[in-house]
PDB file of C-alpha atoms and ligand atoms in Angstrom:
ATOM      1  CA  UNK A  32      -2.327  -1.713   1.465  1.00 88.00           C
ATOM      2  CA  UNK A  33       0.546  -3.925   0.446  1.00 96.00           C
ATOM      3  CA  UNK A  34       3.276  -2.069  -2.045  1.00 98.00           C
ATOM      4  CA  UNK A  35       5.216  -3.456  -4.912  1.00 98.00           C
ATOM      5  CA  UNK A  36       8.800  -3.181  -4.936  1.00 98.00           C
ATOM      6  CA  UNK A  37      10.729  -3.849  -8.135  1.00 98.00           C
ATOM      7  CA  UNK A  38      13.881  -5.440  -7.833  1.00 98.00           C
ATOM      8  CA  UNK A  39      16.809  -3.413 -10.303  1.00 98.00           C
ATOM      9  CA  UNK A  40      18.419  -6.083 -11.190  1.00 96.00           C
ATOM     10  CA  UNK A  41      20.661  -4.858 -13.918  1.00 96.00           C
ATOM     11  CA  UNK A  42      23.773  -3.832 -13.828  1.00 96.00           C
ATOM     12  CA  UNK A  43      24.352  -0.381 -14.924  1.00 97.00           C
ATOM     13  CA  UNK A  44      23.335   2.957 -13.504  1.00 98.00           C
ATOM     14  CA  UNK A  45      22.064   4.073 -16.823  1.00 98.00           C
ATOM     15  CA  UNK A  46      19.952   0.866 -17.456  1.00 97.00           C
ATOM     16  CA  UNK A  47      18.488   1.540 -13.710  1.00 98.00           C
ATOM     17  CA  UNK A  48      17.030   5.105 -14.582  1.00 98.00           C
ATOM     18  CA  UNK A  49      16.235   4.345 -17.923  1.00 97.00           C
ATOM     19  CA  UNK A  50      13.857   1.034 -16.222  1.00 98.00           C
ATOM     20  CA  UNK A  51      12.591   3.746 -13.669  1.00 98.00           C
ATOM     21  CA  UNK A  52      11.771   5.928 -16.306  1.00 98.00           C
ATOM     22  CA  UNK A  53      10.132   3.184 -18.473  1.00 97.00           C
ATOM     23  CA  UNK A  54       7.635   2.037 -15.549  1.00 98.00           C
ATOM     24  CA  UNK A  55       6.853   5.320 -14.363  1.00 97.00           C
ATOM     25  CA  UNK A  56       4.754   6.326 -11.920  1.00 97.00           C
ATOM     26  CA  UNK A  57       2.794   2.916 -11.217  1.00 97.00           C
ATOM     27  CA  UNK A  58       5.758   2.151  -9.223  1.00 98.00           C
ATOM     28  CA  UNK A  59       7.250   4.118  -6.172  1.00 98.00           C
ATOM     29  CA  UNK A  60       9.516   1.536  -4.728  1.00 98.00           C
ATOM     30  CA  UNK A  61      12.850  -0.431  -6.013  1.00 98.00           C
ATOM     31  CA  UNK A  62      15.249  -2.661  -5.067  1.00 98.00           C
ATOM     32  CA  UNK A  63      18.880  -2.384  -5.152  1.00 98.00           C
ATOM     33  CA  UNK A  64      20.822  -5.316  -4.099  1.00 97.00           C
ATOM     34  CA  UNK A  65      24.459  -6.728  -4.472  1.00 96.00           C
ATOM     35  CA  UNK A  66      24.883  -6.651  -8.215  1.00 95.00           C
ATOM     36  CA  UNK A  67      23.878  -3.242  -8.994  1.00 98.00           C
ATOM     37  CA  UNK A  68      25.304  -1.647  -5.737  1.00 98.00           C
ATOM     38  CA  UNK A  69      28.873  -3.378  -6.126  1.00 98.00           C
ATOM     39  CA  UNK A  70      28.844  -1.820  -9.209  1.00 97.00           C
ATOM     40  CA  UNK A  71      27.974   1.401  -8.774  1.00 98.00           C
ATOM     41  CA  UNK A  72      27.826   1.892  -5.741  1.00 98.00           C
ATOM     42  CA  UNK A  73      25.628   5.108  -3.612  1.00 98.00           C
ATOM     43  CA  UNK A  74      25.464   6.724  -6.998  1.00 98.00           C
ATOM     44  CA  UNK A  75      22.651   5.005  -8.080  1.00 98.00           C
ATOM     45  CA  UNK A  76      20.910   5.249  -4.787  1.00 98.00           C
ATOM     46  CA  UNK A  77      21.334   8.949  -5.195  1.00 98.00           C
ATOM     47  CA  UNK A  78      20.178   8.723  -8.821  1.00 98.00           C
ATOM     48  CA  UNK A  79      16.498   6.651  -8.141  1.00 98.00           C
ATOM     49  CA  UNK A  80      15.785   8.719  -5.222  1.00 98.00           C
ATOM     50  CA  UNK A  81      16.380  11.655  -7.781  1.00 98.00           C
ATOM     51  CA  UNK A  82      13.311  10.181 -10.026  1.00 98.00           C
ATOM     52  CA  UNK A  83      11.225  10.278  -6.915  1.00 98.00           C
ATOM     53  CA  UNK A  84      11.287   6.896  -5.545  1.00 98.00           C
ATOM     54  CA  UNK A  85      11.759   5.134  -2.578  1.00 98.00           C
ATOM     55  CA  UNK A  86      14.914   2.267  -1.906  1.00 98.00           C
ATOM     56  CA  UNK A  87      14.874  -1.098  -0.520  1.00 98.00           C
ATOM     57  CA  UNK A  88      18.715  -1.384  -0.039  1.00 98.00           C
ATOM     58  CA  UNK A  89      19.353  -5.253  -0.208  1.00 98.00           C
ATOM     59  CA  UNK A  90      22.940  -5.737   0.722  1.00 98.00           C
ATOM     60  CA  UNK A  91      22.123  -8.832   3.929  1.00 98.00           C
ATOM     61  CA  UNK A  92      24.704  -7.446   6.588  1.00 98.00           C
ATOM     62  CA  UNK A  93      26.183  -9.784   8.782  1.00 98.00           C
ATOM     63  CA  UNK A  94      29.126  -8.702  11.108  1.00 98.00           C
ATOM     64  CA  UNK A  95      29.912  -7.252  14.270  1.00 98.00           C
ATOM     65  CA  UNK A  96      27.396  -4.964  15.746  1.00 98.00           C
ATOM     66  CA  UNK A  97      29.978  -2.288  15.417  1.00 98.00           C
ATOM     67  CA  UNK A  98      30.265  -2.284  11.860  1.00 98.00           C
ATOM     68  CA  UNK A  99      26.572  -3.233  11.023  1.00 98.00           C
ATOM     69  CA  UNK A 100      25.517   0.072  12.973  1.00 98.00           C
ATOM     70  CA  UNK A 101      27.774   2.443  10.915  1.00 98.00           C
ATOM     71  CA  UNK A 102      26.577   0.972   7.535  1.00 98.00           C
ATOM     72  CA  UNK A 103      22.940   1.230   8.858  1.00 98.00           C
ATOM     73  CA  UNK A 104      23.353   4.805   9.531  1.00 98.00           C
ATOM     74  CA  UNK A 105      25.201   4.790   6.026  1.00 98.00           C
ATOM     75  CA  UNK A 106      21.992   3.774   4.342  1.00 98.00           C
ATOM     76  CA  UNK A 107      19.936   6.130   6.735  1.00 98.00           C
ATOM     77  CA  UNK A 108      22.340   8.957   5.440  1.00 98.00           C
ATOM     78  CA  UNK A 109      21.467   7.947   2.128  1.00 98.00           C
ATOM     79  CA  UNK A 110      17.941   7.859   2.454  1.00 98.00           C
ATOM     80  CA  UNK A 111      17.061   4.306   2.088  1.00 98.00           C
ATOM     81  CA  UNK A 112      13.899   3.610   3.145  1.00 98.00           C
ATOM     82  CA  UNK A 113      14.178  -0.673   3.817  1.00 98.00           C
ATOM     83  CA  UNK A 114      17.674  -2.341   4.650  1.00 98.00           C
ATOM     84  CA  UNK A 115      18.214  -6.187   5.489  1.00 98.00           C
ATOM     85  CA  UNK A 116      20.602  -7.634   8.352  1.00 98.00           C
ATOM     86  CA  UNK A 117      20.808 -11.283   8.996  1.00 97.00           C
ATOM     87  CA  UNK A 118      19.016 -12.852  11.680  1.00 96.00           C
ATOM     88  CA  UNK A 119      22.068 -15.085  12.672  1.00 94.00           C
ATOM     89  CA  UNK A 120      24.494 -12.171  13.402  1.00 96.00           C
ATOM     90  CA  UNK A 121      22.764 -12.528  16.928  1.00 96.00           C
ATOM     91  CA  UNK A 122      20.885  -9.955  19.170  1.00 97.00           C
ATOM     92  CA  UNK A 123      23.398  -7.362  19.564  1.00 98.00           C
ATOM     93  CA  UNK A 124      24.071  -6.969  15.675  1.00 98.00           C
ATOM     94  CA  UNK A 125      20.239  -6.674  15.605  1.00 98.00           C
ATOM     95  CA  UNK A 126      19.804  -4.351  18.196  1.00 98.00           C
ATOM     96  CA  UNK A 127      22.823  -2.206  17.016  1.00 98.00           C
ATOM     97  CA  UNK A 128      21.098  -2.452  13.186  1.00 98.00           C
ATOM     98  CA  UNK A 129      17.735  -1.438  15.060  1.00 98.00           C
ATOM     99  CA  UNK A 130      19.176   1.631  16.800  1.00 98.00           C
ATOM    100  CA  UNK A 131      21.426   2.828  13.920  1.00 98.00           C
ATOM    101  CA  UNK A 132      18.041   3.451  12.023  1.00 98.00           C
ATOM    102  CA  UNK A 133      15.884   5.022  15.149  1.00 98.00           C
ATOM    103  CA  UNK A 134      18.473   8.032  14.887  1.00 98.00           C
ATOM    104  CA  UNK A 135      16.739   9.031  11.777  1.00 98.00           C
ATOM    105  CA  UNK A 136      13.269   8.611  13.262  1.00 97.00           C
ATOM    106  CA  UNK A 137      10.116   7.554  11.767  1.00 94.00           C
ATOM    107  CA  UNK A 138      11.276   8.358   8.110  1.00 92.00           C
ATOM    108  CA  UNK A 139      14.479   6.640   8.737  1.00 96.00           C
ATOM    109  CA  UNK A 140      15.284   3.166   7.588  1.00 98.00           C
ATOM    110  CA  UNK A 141      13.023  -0.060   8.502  1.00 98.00           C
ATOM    111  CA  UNK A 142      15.646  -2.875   9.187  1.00 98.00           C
ATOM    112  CA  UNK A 143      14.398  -6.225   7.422  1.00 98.00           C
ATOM    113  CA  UNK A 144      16.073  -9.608   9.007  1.00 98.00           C
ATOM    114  CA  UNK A 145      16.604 -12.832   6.664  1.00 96.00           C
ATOM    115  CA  UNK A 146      15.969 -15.644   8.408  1.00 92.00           C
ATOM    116  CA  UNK A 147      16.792 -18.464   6.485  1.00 88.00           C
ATOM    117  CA  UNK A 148      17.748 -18.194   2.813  1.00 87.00           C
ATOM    118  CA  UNK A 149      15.204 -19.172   0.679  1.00 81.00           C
ATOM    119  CA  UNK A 150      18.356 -21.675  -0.796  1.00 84.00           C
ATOM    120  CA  UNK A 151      18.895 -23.808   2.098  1.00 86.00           C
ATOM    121  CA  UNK A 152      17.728 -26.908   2.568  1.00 86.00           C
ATOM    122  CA  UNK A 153      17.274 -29.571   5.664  1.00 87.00           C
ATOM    123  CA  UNK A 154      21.301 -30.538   4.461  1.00 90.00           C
ATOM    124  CA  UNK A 155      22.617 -26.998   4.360  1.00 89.00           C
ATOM    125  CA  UNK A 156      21.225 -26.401   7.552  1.00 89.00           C
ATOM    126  CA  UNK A 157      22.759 -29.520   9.184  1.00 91.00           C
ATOM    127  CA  UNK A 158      26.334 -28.743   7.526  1.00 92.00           C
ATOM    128  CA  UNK A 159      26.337 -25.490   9.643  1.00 91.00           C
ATOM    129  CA  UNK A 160      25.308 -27.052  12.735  1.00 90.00           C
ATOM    130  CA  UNK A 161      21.544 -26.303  13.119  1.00 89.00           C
ATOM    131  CA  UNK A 162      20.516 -29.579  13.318  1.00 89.00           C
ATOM    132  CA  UNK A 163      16.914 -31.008  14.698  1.00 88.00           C
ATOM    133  CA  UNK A 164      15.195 -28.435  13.289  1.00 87.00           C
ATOM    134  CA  UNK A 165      12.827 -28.118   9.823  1.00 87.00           C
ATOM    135  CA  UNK A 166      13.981 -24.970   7.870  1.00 86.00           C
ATOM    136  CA  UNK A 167      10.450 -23.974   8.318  1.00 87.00           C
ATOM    137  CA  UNK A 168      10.656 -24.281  12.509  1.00 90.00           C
ATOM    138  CA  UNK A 169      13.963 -22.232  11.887  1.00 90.00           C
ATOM    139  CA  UNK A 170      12.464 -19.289   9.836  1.00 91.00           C
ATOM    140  CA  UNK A 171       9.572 -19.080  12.725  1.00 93.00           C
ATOM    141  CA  UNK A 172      12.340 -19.257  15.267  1.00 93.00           C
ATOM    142  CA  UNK A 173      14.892 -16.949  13.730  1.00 94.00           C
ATOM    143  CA  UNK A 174      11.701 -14.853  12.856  1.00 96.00           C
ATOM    144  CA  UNK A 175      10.485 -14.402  16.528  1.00 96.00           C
ATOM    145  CA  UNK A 176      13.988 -13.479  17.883  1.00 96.00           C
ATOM    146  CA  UNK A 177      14.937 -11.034  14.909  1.00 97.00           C
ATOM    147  CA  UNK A 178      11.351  -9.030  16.036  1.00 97.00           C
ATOM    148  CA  UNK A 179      12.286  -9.308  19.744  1.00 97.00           C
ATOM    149  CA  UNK A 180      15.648  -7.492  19.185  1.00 97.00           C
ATOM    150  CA  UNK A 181      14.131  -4.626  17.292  1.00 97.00           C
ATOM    151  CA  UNK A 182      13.954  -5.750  13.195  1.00 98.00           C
ATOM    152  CA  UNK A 183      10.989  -4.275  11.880  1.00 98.00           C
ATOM    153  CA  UNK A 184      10.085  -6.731   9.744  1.00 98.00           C
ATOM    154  CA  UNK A 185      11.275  -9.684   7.750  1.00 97.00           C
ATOM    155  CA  UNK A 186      12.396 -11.060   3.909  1.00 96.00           C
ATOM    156  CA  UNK A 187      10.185 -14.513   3.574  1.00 92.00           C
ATOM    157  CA  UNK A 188       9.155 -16.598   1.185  1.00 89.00           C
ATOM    158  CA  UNK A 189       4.983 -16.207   0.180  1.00 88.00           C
ATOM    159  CA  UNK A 190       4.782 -19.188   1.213  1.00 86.00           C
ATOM    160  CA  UNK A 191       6.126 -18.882   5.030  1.00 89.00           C
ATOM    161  CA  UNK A 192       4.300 -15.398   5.384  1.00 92.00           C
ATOM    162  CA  UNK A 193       1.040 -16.939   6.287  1.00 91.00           C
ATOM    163  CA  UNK A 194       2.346 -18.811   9.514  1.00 91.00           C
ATOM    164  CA  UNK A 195       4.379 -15.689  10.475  1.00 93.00           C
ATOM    165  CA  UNK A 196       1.971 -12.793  10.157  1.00 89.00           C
ATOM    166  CA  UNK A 197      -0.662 -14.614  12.798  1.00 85.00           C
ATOM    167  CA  UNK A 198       2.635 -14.854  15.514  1.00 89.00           C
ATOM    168  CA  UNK A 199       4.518 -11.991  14.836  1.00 94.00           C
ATOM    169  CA  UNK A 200       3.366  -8.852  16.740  1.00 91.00           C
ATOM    170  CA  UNK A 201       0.810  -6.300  14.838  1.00 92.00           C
ATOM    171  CA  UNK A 202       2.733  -4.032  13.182  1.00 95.00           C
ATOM    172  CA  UNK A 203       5.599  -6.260  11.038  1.00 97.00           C
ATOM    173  CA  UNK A 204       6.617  -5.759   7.905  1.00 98.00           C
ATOM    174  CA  UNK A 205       6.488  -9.123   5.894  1.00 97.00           C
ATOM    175  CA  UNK A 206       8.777  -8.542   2.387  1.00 97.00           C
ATOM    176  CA  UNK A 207       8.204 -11.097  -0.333  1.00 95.00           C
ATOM    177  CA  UNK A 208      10.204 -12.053  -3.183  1.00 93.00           C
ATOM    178  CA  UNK A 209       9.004 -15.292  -5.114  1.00 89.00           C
ATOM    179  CA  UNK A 210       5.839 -13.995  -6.711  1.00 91.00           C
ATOM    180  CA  UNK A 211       4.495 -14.449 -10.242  1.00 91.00           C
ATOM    181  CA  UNK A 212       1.833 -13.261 -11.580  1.00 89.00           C
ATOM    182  CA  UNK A 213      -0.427 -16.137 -12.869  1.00 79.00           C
ATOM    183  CA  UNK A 214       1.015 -17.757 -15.883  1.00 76.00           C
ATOM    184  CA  UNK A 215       4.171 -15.686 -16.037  1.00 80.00           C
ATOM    185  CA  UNK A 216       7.484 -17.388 -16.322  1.00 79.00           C
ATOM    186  CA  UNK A 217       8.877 -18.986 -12.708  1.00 78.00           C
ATOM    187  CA  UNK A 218      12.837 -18.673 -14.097  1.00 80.00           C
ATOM    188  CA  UNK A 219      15.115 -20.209 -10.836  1.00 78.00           C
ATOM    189  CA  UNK A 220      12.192 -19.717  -8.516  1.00 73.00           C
ATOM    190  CA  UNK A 221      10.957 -22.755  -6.740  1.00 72.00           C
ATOM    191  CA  UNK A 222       8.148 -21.850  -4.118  1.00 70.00           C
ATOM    192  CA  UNK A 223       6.175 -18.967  -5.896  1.00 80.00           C
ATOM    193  CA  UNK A 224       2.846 -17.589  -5.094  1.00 89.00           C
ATOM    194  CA  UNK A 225       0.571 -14.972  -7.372  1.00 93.00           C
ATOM    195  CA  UNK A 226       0.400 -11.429  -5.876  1.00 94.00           C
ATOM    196  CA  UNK A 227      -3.165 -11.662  -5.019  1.00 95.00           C
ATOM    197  CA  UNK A 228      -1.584 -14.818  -2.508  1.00 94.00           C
ATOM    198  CA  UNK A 229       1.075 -13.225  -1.123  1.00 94.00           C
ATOM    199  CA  UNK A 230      -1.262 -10.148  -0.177  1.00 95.00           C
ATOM    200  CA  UNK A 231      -4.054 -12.223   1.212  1.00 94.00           C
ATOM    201  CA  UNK A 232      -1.552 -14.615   2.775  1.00 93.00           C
ATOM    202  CA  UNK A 233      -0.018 -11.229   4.690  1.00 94.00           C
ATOM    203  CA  UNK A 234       2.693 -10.080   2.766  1.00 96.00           C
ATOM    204  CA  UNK A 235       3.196  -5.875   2.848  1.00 97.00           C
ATOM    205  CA  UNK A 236       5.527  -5.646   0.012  1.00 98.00           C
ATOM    206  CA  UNK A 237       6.000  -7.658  -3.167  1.00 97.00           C
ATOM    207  CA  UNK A 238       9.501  -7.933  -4.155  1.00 97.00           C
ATOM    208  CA  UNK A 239       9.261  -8.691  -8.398  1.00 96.00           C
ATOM    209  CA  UNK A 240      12.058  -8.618 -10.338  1.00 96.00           C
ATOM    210  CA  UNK A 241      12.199 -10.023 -14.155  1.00 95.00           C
ATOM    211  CA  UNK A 242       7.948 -10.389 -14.425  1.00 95.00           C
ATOM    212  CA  UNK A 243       8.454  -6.651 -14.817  1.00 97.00           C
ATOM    213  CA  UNK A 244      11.906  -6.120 -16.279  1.00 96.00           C
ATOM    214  CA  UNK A 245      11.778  -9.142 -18.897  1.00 95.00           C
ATOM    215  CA  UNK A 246       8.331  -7.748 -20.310  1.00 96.00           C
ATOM    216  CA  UNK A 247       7.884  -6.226 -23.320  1.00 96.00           C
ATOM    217  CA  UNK A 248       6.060  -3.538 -21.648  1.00 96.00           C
ATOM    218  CA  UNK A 249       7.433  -3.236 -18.027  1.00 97.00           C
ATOM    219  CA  UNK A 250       4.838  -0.620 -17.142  1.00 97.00           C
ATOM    220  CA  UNK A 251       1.752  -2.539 -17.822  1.00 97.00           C
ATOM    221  CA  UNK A 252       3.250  -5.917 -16.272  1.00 96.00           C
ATOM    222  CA  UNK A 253       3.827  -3.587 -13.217  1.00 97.00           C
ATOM    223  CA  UNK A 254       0.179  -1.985 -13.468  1.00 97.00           C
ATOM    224  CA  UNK A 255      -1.621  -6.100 -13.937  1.00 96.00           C
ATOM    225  CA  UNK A 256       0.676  -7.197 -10.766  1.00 96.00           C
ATOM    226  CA  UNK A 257      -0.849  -3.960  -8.523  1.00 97.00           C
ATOM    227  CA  UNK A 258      -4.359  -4.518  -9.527  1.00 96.00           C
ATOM    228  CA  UNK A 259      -4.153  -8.006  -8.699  1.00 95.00           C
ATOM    229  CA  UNK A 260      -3.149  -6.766  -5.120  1.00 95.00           C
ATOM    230  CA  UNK A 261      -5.568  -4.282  -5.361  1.00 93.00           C
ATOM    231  CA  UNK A 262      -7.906  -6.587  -5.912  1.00 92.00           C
ATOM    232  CA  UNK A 263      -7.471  -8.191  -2.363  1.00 89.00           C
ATOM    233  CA  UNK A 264      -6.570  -5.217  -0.067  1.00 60.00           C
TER     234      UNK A 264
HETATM  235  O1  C5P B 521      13.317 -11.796 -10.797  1.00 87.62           O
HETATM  236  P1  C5P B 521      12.711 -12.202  -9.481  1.00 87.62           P
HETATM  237  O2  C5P B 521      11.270 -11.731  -9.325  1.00 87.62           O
HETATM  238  O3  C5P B 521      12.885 -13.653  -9.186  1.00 87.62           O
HETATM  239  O4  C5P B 521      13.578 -11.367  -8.432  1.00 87.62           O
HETATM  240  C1  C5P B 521      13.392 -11.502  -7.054  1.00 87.62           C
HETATM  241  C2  C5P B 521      14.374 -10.669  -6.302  1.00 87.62           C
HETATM  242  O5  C5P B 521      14.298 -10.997  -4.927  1.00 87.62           O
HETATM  243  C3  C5P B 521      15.831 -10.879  -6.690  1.00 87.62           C
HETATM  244  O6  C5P B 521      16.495  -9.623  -6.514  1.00 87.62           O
HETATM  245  C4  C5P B 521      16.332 -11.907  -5.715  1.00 87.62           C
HETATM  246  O7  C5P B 521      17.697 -11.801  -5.453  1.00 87.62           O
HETATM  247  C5  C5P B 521      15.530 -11.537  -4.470  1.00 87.62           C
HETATM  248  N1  C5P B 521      15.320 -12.644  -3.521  1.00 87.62           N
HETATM  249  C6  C5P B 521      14.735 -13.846  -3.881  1.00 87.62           C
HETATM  250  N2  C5P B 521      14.537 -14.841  -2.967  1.00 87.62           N
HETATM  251  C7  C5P B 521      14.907 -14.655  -1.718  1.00 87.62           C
HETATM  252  C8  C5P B 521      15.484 -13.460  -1.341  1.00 87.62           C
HETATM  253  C9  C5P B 521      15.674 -12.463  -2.274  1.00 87.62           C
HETATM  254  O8  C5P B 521      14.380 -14.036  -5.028  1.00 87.62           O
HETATM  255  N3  C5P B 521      14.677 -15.603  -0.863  1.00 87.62           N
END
């Protein structure tokens, strides 16, 4: 069954709990990523595992395979339970990412490659160098060499997930941010699908972020977005 993962995007520690406190249990899974961990740092890691939940650290490493390794096992140390790498830091960074996160066995951390950011275009791609190529043949590309060197899954788009999950082998994780629940607000998305989509399309997690945050009752937009994936699975 696919989970939901709610993306903390805030920016204090305090405002974290006090949103994991405010959705409760429907939810068992959240998201830190750049803004909230710059800011605070392993603290409020520490402080969400604390309330009983699992982590989906979301910092996108991308440098040598050296230094990716040691902040894998950083985030294993921490407990994290989902990290992301990007795909174009090549197949030893991958592998390195990969192996960091075996050492802490099967409750260690999955490693999630990005292929292509969901912000590039056919332009972006040409200005660094990929050229010849849709962004769509690139994802599947980038998304059958990140598997090959040991990710356990990847970050798509809902709307790449179907082509993916009939290639990719048995088994990989498919992450999705860019869901909205029918007739909720789309904000700076541009290629959204409903949960009940993204779960029939593939997807094993649903990243949300401000349909739950921005609601006037976070806990009940979280509990309508998991029975419309209940619904399917
Ligand atoms: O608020 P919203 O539901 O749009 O939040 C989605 C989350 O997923 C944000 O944390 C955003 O940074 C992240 N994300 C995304 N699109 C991607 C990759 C990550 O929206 N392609």
């Amino acid at each position: 069954m696919a989970e939901l993962i709610v993306a903390l995007d805030v920016q204090t520690r305090e405002e974290a709990v006090e949103k994991v406190k405010l959705i409760g249990d429907p939810v068992g899974f959240y998201k830190i990523g750049l803004e909230l961990f710059t800011a605070e740092g392993p603290d409020v890691v520490k402080a969400v595992r604390d309330l009983g939940k699992k982590v989906f650290l979301d910092l996108k490493f991308h440098d040598i395979p050296r230094t990716v390794e040691r902040a894998v096992r950083s985030g294993g140390k921490l407990g994290v339970d989902l990290m992301t790498i990007h795909s174009v830091g090549g197949r030893a960074m991958i592998r390195a990412a990969a192996d960091a996160a075996a050492e802490f066995g099967e409750a260690g951390p999955k490693i999630l490659a990005v292929t292509v950011l969901t912000s590039l275009d056919q332009g972006d791609l040409e200005d660094v160098g990929i050229s010849g190529r849709t962004p769509a043949e690139q994802v599947a590309s980038m998304a059958r060499f990140a598997t090959e060197c040991g990710a356990h899954g990847l970050v798509c788009s809902p709307k790449e997930v179907g082509a993916l999950s009939g290639v990719l082998k048995a088994g990989t994780l498919f992450v999705t941010p860019g869901v909205r629940p029918a007739g909720a607000a789309v904000g700076d998305q541009k290629r959204v699908a409903t949960p009940a989509d993204a779960v029939r399309d593939g997807a094993t997690h649903l990243v949300v972020g401000r349909p739950v945050l921005a609601a006037e009752n976070p806990c009940d937009a979280a509990r309508a977005i998991l029975a419309e994936m209940n619904a399917v699975s």
